[in-house]
Each structure stands twice: as C-alpha cells, then as structure tokens.
C-alpha positions in Angstrom: -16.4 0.5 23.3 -14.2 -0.7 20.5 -15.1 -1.1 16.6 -12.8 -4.1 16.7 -14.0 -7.8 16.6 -10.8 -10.4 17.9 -11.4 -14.2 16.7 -9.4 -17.0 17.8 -10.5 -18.8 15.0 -11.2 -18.2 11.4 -15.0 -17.1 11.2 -17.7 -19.3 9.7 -17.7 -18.6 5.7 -14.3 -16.8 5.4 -12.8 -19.1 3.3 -15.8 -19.3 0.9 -16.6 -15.2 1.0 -15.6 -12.6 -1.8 -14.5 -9.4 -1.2 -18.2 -8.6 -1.8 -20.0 -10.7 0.8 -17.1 -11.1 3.4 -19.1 -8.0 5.7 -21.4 -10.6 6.1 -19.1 -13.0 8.3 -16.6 -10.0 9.1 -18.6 -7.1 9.3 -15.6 -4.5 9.8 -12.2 -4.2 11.7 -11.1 -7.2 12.7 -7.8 -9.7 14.0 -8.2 -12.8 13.5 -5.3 -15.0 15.2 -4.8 -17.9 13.8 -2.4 -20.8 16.3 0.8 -22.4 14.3 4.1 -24.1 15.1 6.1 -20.9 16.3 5.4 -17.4 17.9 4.6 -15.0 17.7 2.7 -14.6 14.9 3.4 -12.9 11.3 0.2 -9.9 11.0 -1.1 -10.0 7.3 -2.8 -6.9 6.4 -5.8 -7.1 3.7 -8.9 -5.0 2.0 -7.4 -1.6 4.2 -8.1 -0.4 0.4 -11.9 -2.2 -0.3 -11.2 -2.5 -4.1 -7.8 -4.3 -3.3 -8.9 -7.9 -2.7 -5.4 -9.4 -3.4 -4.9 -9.7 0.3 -8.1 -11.7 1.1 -7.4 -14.1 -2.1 -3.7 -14.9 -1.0 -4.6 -15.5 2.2 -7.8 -18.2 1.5 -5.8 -19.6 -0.9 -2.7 -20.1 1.4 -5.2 -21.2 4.6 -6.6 -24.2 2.0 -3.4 -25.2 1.4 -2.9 -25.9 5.6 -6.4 -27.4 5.6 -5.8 -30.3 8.0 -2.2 -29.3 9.2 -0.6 -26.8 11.3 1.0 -23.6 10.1 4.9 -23.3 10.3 4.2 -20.2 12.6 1.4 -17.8 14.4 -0.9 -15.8 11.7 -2.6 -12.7 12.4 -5.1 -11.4 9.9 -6.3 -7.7 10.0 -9.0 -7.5 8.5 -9.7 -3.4 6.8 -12.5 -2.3 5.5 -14.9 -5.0 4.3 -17.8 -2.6 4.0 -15.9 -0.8 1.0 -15.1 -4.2 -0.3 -18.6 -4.7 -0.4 -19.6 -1.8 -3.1 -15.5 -2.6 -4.7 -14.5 0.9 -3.5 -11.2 2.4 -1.8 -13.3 3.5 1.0 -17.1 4.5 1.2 -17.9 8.5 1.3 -17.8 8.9 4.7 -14.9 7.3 5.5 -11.4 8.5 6.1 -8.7 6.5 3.8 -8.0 3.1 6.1 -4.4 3.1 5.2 -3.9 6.9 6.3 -5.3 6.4 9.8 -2.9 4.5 11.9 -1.1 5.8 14.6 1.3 8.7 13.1 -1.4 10.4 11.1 -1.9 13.9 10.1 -5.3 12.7 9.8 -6.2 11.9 13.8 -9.5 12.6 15.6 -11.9 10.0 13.9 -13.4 7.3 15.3 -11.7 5.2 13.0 -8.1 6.3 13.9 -8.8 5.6 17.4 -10.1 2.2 16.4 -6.8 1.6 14.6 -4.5 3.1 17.8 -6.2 0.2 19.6 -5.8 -2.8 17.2 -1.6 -1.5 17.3 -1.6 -1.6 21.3 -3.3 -5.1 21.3 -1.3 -6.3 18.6 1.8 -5.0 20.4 0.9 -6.7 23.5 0.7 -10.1 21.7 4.4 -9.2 19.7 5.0 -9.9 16.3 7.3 -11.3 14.2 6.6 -9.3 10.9 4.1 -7.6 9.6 2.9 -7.7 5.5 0.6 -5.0 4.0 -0.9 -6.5 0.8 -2.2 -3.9 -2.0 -2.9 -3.3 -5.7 -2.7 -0.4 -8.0 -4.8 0.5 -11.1 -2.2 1.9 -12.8 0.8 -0.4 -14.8 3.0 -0.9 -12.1 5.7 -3.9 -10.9 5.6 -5.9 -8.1 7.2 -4.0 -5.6 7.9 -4.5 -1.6 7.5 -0.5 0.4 9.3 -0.1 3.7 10.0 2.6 6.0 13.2 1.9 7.9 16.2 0.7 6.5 17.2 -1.1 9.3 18.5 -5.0 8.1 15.2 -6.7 8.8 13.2 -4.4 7.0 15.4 -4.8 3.8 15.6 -8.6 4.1 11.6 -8.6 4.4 11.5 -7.0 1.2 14.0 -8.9 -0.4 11.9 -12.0 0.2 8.7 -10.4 -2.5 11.6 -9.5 -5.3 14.2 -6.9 -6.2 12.1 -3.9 -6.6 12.4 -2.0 -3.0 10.6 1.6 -2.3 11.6 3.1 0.8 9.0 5.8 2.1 8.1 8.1 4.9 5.5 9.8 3.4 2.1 9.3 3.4 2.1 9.3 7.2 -0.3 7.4 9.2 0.4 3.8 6.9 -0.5 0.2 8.2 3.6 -0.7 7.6 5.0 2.7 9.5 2.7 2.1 12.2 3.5 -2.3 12.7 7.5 -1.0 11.9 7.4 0.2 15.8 6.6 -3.1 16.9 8.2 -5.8 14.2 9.9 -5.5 10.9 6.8 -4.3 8.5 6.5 -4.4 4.7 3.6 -2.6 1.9 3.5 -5.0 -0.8 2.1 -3.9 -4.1 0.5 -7.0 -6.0 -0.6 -5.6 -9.4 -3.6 -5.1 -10.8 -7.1 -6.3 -8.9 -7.7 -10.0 -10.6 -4.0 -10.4 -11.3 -3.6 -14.2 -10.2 0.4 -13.8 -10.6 -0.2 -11.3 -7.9 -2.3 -13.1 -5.7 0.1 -16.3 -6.3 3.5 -14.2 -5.2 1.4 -12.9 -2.1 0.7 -15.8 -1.1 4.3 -17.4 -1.5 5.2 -14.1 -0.2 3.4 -15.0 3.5 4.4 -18.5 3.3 8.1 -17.9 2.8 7.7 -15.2 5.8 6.2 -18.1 7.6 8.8 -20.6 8.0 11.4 -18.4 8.7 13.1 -18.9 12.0 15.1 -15.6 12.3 15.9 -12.5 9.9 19.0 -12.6 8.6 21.6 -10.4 10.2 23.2 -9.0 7.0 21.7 -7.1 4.6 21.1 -8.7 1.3 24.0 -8.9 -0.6 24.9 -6.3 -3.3 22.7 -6.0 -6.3 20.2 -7.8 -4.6 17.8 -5.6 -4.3 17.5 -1.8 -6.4 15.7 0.5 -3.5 14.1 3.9 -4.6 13.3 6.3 -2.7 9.8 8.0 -2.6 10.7 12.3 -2.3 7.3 13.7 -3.5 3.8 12.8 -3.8 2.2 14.9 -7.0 -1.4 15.7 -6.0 -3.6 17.4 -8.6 -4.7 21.1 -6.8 -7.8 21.1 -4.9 -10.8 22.0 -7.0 -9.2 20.7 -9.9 -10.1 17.8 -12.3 -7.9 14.9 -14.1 -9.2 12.8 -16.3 -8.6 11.8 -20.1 -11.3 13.9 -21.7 -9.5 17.7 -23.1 -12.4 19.3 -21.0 -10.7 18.4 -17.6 -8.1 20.6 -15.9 -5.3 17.9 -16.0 -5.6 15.8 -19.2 -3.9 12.4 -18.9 -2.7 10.6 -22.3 -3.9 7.2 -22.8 -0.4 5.5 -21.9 0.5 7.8 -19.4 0.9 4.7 -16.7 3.5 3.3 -18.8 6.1 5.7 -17.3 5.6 4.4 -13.9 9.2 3.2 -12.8 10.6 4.4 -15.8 13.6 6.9 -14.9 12.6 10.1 -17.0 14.8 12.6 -17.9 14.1 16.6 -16.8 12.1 18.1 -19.1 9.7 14.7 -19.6 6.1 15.5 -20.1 3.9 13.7 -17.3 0.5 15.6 -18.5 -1.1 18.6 -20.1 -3.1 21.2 -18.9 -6.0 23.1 -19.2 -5.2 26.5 -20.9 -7.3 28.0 -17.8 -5.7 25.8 -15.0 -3.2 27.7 -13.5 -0.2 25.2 -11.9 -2.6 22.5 -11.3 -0.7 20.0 -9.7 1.1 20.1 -6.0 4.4 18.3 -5.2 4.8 18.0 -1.5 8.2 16.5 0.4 8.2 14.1 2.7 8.8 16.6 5.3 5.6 17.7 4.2 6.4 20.8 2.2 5.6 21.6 -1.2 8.5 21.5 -3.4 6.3 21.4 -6.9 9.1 24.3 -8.1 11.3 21.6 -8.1 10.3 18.9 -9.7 7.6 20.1 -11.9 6.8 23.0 -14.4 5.0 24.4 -17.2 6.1 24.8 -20.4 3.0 26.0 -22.5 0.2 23.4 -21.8 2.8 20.6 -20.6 3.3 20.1 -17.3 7.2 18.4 -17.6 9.6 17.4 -14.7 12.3 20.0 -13.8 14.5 17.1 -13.1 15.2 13.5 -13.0 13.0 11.1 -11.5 11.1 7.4 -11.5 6.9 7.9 -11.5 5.2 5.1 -9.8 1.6 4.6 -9.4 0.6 6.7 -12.0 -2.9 5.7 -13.0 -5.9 6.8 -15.1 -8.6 6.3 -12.6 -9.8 9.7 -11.9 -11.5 8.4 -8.5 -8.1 7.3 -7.2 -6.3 10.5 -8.4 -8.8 12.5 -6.3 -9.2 10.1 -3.3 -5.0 9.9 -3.2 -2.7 11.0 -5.5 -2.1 11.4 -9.4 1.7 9.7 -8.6 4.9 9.3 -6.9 8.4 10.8 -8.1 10.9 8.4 -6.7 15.1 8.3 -7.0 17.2 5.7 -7.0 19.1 5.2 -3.2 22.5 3.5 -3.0 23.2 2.0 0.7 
C-alpha cells in the first residue's frame, strides 16, 4: 500500500496552512496536480527539508496570484515531509534525510525510499516538463541554482534563478538527480528560512519556468552564467562534535559562514581543532572516496585547505553539521 496521497485539486486549507499546521490538510508525501494552459506539467518540490519552508511560501503566494485564472501550464507539487515541518526540523529522529532517498541512493531499503521510487514512476508516467527543488541554508550563502547534468536544458533552467550555477553528483539519491531522468531538473537554494527576497525569486523563479514554451537549444551565452563544481563534501568524523564552544572537537569561529563562495587560497584556515581530536574532519569525492589528504590538513590546531577551493554551505548549526555536512569545497568549471 503506498504512503503517497495524489490530489487533483489543491486540498482544503493549503493556501492558508504554515509549515507548522500544513500535516493537518497534507499529512505526508503527497502530488498535488494542479490543471493549466499547457502540458505536461512543471513538478515543484517543497519542505523535502521540514525547516525549509521557502518552497511552500513561493508556491501559496504564486497560486494567489492565479486565483480566478488559469495557469500558463500544468503544476505538480510534491509535497516532503510536512511532519518535520510541523516541529521546524530537517527531518524527525526516525527518519532518513528526505532529499537523500530518491531513486539512486546509497541509502535504499526504507520504507520511505520505496515511497519516493513510486512518486518518480507515477510522475514519469504523467511526463514533465521541468522539475524545481526549492531549499534554504542556515549558513550565509547566495542564491544559487544546483544541477546535475550539463546537458543545454539543465543549464538554461538554471540560468533562469541567476548566475550562480553548482553542478553536483554527489550526495546521491537527490530530489533533482532523480526528476533529471525524466525532465530537465534544478536544486534551488533560496537563503535563509524567512528571507522574503528568497521566497519572492522562487516564486518568479516557477512562474518564469511556467510560461515557457520550449528550452532553448543553445546554451546561455558566455559569461552568463559562472558554474562550480561540487568535488568534496567535508563531513566532521563520526563521534566527533562541532560547535562554537572551545570544549567541542571542531571549534567553528563566529564568521566562519562568511567564506562560503569565497575562493580561498591553500593554506586558508576553515576551523580549529581540539588538541585531542585527531583529523576530525572527512573529505569524500564524488566517486565516493575520501580524499581529506587532499584538500584538508593540520597545521597545529588549524585545520587549513591543502589547496584552492570555494566553501559553500558552511553553517554554524551544529544539528545540520551532524545531520549533513559541515560544507562543500567547490571549483570553478569552464564549458
């Protein structure tokens, strides 16, 4: 029996629910489908992280802007993780990470995977036109547009949210990785929860997407767009703590998420360490290898960077550095 609930209509109360009580008319996993002018239909992904409400807010705001009209084209919403939203977490305890669990995951067996597997085949029967993952960081970060491929659509999609392009194949088993099999697919990273310039350029975001009739078949033109590529994910070693307090095993300075998509030189310090905490922090390739010799080493108590390279989503919430990652090192990729 499937976890998933399918609407052909938008739900009694969505438009008026907050990321807190919107369990209560979408209790968990959900499409909604949603009939416009053209198909098929764009898929808007929100609250896959429950303390990320951008998604939900762009989207109310951009269905009470059709109230009484049609939409330019076909909109899909799949709904995440609502009970999260409910308590404002990433996800609760005993959940695996929604946005790890999509078909290409390290992380399959669950329930929860499966339930995903099965929104994918019955959003591939239907077909899509594109697909937009909307997220926010805690840490200081840009607006930025993630994509996997770098196939012309995919970098056209992006080019629509702004200039600033990540291209990633690592973590596997994303909402945008998964949706890239069946239409060109796009991570958007709005800013901080209760940004309203995020929520706005969402939403314009998903209405520009909207009334498009066809992708473009050139790329954008040159100096468009500036794409960085995501080659290691720094994870603080199991066991370990981060946190800003000297007692922890990875101390993080107050301003430490001011380096995110800065290009630091080798030998930049990212954080200090523990006198006890022997190499506390993993680098692992997007192949899935650890390659924390090199990017990262010690030098005393600092932990620097052995070479070049762009942080992004550095942050100083210790709950998101253990449930994910303590950041990205990125490099910039010429076409």
């Amino acid at each position: 029996m499937s976890d998933i609930r399918e609407y052909f209509e938008l739900p009694d109360g969505f438009l008026e629910a907050t990321p807190e009580t919107l369990h209560q008319c979408v209790p968990g996993p959900a499409l909604i489908h949603l009939a416009g002018q053209r198909e098929p239909a764009v898929a808007v992904v929100l609250l896959l992280h429950g303390n990320e409400p951008v998604g939900l807010h762009a989207v109310q705001t951009l269905l009470r802007h059709y109230t009484g009209r049609p939409l330019p084209r076909a909109l899909t919403l799949v709904v995440g993780n609502p009970q999260a939203a409910a308590l404002n977490q990433r996800h609760l305890d005993d959940q695996p990470d929604f946005n790890r669990i999509w078909p290409g995951t390290e992380q399959g067996g669950s329930r929860e995977a499966e339930t995903f597997a099965e929104l994918c085949r019955r959003l591939e029967a239907r077909g899509l036109f594109a697909a937009i993952d909307l997220h926010n960081n805690t840490g200081r970060n840009p607006h930025y547009a993630c994509i996997n491929r770098l196939d012309t659509p995919f970098l056209n999609l992006a080019a629509l949210f702004g200039r600033t392009v990540v291209y990633f194949t690592r973590p596997r088993g994303v909402a945008s990785m998964a949706l890239a099999r069946i239409a060109p697919a796009v991570t958007l990273e709005c800013g901080h929860p209760g940004d309203a310039a995020g929520v706005d350029h969402a939403r314009e975001m998903i209405d520009a997407v909207l009334h498009l009739d066809h992708f473009a078949t050139e790329p954008p033109r040159s100096g468009a767009i500036e794409i960085f590529h995501t080659v290691a994910q720094v994870r603080v070693r199991p066991g370990l703590q981060a946190g800003l307090d000297a007692h922890n095993d990875v101390r993080l300075e107050p301003d430490l998420d001011s380096l995110n998509f800065q290009l630091l030189a080798a030998g930049s310090r990212l954080v200090r360490a523990h006198a006890d905490a022997e190499d506390p922090l993993l680098a692992i390739a997007e192949d899935g290898s650890e390659v924390t010799g090199e990017y990262l080493e010690r030098v005393g108590q600092e932990i620097r960077l052995r070479r070049p390279a762009m942080p992004s989503m550095l942050t100083l919430d210790s709950r998101v550095i253990a449930q994910d990652c303590l950041c990205y090192l990125m490099e910039p990729l010429t076409l």
